[in-house]
PDB file of C-alpha atoms in Angstrom:
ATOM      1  CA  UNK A 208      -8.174  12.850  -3.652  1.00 49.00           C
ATOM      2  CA  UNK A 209      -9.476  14.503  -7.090  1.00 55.00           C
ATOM      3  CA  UNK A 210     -12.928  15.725  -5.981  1.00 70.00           C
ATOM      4  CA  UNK A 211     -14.191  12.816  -6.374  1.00 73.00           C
ATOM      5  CA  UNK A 212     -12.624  13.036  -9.933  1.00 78.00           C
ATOM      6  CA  UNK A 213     -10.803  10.084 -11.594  1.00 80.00           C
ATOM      7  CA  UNK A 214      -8.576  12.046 -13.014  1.00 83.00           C
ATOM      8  CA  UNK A 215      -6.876   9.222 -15.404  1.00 83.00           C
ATOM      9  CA  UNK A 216      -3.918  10.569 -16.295  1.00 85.00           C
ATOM     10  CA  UNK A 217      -2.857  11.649 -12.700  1.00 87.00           C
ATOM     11  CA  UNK A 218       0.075   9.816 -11.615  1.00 90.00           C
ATOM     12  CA  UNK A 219      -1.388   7.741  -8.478  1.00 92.00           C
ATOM     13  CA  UNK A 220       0.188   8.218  -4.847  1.00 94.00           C
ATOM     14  CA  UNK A 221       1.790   5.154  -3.161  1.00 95.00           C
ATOM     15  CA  UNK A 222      -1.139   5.892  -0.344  1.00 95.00           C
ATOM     16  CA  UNK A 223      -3.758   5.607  -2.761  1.00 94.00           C
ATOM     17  CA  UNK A 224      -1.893   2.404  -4.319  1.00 93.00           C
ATOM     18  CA  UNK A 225      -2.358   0.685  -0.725  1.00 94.00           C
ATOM     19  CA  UNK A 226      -5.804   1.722  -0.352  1.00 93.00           C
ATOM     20  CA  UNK A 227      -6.610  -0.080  -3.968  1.00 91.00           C
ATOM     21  CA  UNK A 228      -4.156  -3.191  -2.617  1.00 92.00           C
ATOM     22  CA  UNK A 229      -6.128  -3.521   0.578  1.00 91.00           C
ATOM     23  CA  UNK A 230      -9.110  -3.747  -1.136  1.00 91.00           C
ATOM     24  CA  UNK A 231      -8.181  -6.085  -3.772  1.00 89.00           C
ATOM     25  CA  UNK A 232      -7.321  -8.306  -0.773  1.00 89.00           C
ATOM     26  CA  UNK A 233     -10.220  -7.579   1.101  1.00 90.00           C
ATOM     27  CA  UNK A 234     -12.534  -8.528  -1.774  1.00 89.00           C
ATOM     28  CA  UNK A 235     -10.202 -11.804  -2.623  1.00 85.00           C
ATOM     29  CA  UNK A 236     -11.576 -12.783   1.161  1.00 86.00           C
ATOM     30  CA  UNK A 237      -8.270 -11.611   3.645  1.00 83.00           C
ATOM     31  CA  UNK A 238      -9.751 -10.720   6.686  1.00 81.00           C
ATOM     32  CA  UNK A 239      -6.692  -9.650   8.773  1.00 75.00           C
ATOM     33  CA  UNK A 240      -6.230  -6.734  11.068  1.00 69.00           C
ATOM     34  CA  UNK A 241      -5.951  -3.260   9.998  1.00 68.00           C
ATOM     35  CA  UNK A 242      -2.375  -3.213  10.863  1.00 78.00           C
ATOM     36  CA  UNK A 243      -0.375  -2.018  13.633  1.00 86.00           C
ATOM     37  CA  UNK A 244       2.978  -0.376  12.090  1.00 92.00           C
ATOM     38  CA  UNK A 245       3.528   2.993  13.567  1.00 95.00           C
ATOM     39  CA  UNK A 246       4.059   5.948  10.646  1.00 96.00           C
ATOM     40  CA  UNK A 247       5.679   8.690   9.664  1.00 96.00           C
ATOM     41  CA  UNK A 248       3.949  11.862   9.185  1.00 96.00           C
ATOM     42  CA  UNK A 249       2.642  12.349   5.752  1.00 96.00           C
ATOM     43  CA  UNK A 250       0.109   9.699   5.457  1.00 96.00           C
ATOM     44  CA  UNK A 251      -3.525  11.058   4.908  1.00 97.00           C
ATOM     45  CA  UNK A 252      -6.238  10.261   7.726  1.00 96.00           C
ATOM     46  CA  UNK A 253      -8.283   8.095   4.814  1.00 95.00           C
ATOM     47  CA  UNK A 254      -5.372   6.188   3.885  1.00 95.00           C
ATOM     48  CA  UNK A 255      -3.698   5.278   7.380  1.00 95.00           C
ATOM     49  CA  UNK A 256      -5.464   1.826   7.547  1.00 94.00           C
ATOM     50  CA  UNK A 257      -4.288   0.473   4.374  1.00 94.00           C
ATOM     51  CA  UNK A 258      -0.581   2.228   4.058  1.00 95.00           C
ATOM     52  CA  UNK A 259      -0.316   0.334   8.049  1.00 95.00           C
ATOM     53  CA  UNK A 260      -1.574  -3.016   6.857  1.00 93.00           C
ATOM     54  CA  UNK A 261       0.772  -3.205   3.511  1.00 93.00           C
ATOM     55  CA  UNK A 262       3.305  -2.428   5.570  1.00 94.00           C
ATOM     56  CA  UNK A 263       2.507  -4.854   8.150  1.00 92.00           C
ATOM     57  CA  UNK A 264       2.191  -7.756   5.232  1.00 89.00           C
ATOM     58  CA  UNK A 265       5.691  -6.286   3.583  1.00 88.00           C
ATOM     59  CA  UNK A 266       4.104  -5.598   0.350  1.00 89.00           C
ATOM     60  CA  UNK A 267       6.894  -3.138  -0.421  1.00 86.00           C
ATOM     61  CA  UNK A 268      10.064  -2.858  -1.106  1.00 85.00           C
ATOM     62  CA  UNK A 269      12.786  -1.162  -0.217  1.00 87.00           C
ATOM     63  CA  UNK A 270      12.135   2.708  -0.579  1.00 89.00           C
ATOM     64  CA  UNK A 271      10.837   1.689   2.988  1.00 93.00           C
ATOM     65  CA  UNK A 272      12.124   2.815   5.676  1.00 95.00           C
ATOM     66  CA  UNK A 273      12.578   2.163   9.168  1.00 96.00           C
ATOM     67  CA  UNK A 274      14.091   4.213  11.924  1.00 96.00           C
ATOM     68  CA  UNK A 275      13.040   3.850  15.979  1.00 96.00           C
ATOM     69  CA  UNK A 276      10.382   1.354  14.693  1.00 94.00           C
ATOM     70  CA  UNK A 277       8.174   4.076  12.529  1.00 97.00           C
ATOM     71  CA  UNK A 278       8.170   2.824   8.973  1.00 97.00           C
ATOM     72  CA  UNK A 279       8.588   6.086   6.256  1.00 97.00           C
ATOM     73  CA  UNK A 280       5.988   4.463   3.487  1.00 96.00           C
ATOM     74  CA  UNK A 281       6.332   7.729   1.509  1.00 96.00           C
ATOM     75  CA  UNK A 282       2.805   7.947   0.734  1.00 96.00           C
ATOM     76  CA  UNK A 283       2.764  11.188  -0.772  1.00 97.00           C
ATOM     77  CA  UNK A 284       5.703   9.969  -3.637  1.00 96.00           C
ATOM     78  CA  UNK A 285       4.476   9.045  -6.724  1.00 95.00           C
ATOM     79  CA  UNK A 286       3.960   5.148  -7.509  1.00 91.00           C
ATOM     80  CA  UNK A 287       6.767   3.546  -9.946  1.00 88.00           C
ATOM     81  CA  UNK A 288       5.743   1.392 -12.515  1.00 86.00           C
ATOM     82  CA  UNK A 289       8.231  -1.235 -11.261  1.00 86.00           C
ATOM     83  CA  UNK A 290       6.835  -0.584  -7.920  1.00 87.00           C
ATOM     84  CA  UNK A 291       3.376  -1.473  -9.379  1.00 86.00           C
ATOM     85  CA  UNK A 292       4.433  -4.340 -11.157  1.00 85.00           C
ATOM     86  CA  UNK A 293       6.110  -5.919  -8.095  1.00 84.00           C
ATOM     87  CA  UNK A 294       2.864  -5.301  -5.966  1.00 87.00           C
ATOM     88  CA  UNK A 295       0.871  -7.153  -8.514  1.00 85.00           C
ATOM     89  CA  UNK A 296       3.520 -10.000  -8.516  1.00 85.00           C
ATOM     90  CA  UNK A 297       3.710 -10.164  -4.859  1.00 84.00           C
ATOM     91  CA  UNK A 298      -0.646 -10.276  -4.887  1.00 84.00           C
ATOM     92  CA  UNK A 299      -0.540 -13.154  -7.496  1.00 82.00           C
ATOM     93  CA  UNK A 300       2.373 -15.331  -6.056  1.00 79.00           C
ATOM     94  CA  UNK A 301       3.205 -14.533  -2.318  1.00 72.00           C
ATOM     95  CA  UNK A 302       6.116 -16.198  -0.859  1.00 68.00           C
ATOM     96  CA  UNK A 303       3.705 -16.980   1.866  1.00 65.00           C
ATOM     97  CA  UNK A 304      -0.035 -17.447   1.465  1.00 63.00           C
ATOM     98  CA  UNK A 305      -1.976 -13.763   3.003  1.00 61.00           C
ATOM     99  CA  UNK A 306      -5.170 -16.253   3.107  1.00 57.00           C
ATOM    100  CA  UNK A 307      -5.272 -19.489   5.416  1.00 50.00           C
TER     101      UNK A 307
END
């Protein structure tokens, strides 16, 4: 993941988008499990935790996919700006609260 570079300009991965949503959740107090949707290949060992529990709280759309019950997240693809923008908007007003 860079080296430990930031590398700004670097378009971001959707894996490394989940990783940055779990923690903004984490830190905002959600305590839940670390997920237990099964994957598709492609997902990197460091990221399986968070790509598992966006997918488990549907923060996603549809470029999702499902087949046999293992969820394609796609987490080497490139994150959309409109897929950014609706993972903010989901974070800020859920349809149902991710905190009790």
């Amino acid at each position: 993941m860079g080296n430990g570079l930031f590398e700004p300009k670097r378009i971001i991965k959707r894996e490394e988008a989940a990783v940055i949503t779990l923690k903004l959740l984490q830190i905002s107090g959600f305590q839940g499990s670390a997920g237990n949707a099964k994957l598709a290949a492609g997902t990197s060992p460091w990221a399986d935790e968070a790509v598992k529990a966006v997918v488990d709280l549907q923060i996603h759309g549809p470029e999702v996919t499902v087949s046999n019950g293992i969820y394609d997240y796609g987490s080497q693809h490139g994150l959309k700006r409109a897929e950014l923008a609706a993972i903010q908007y989901y974070l800020m007003l859920p349809e149902q609260p991710l905190m009790q």
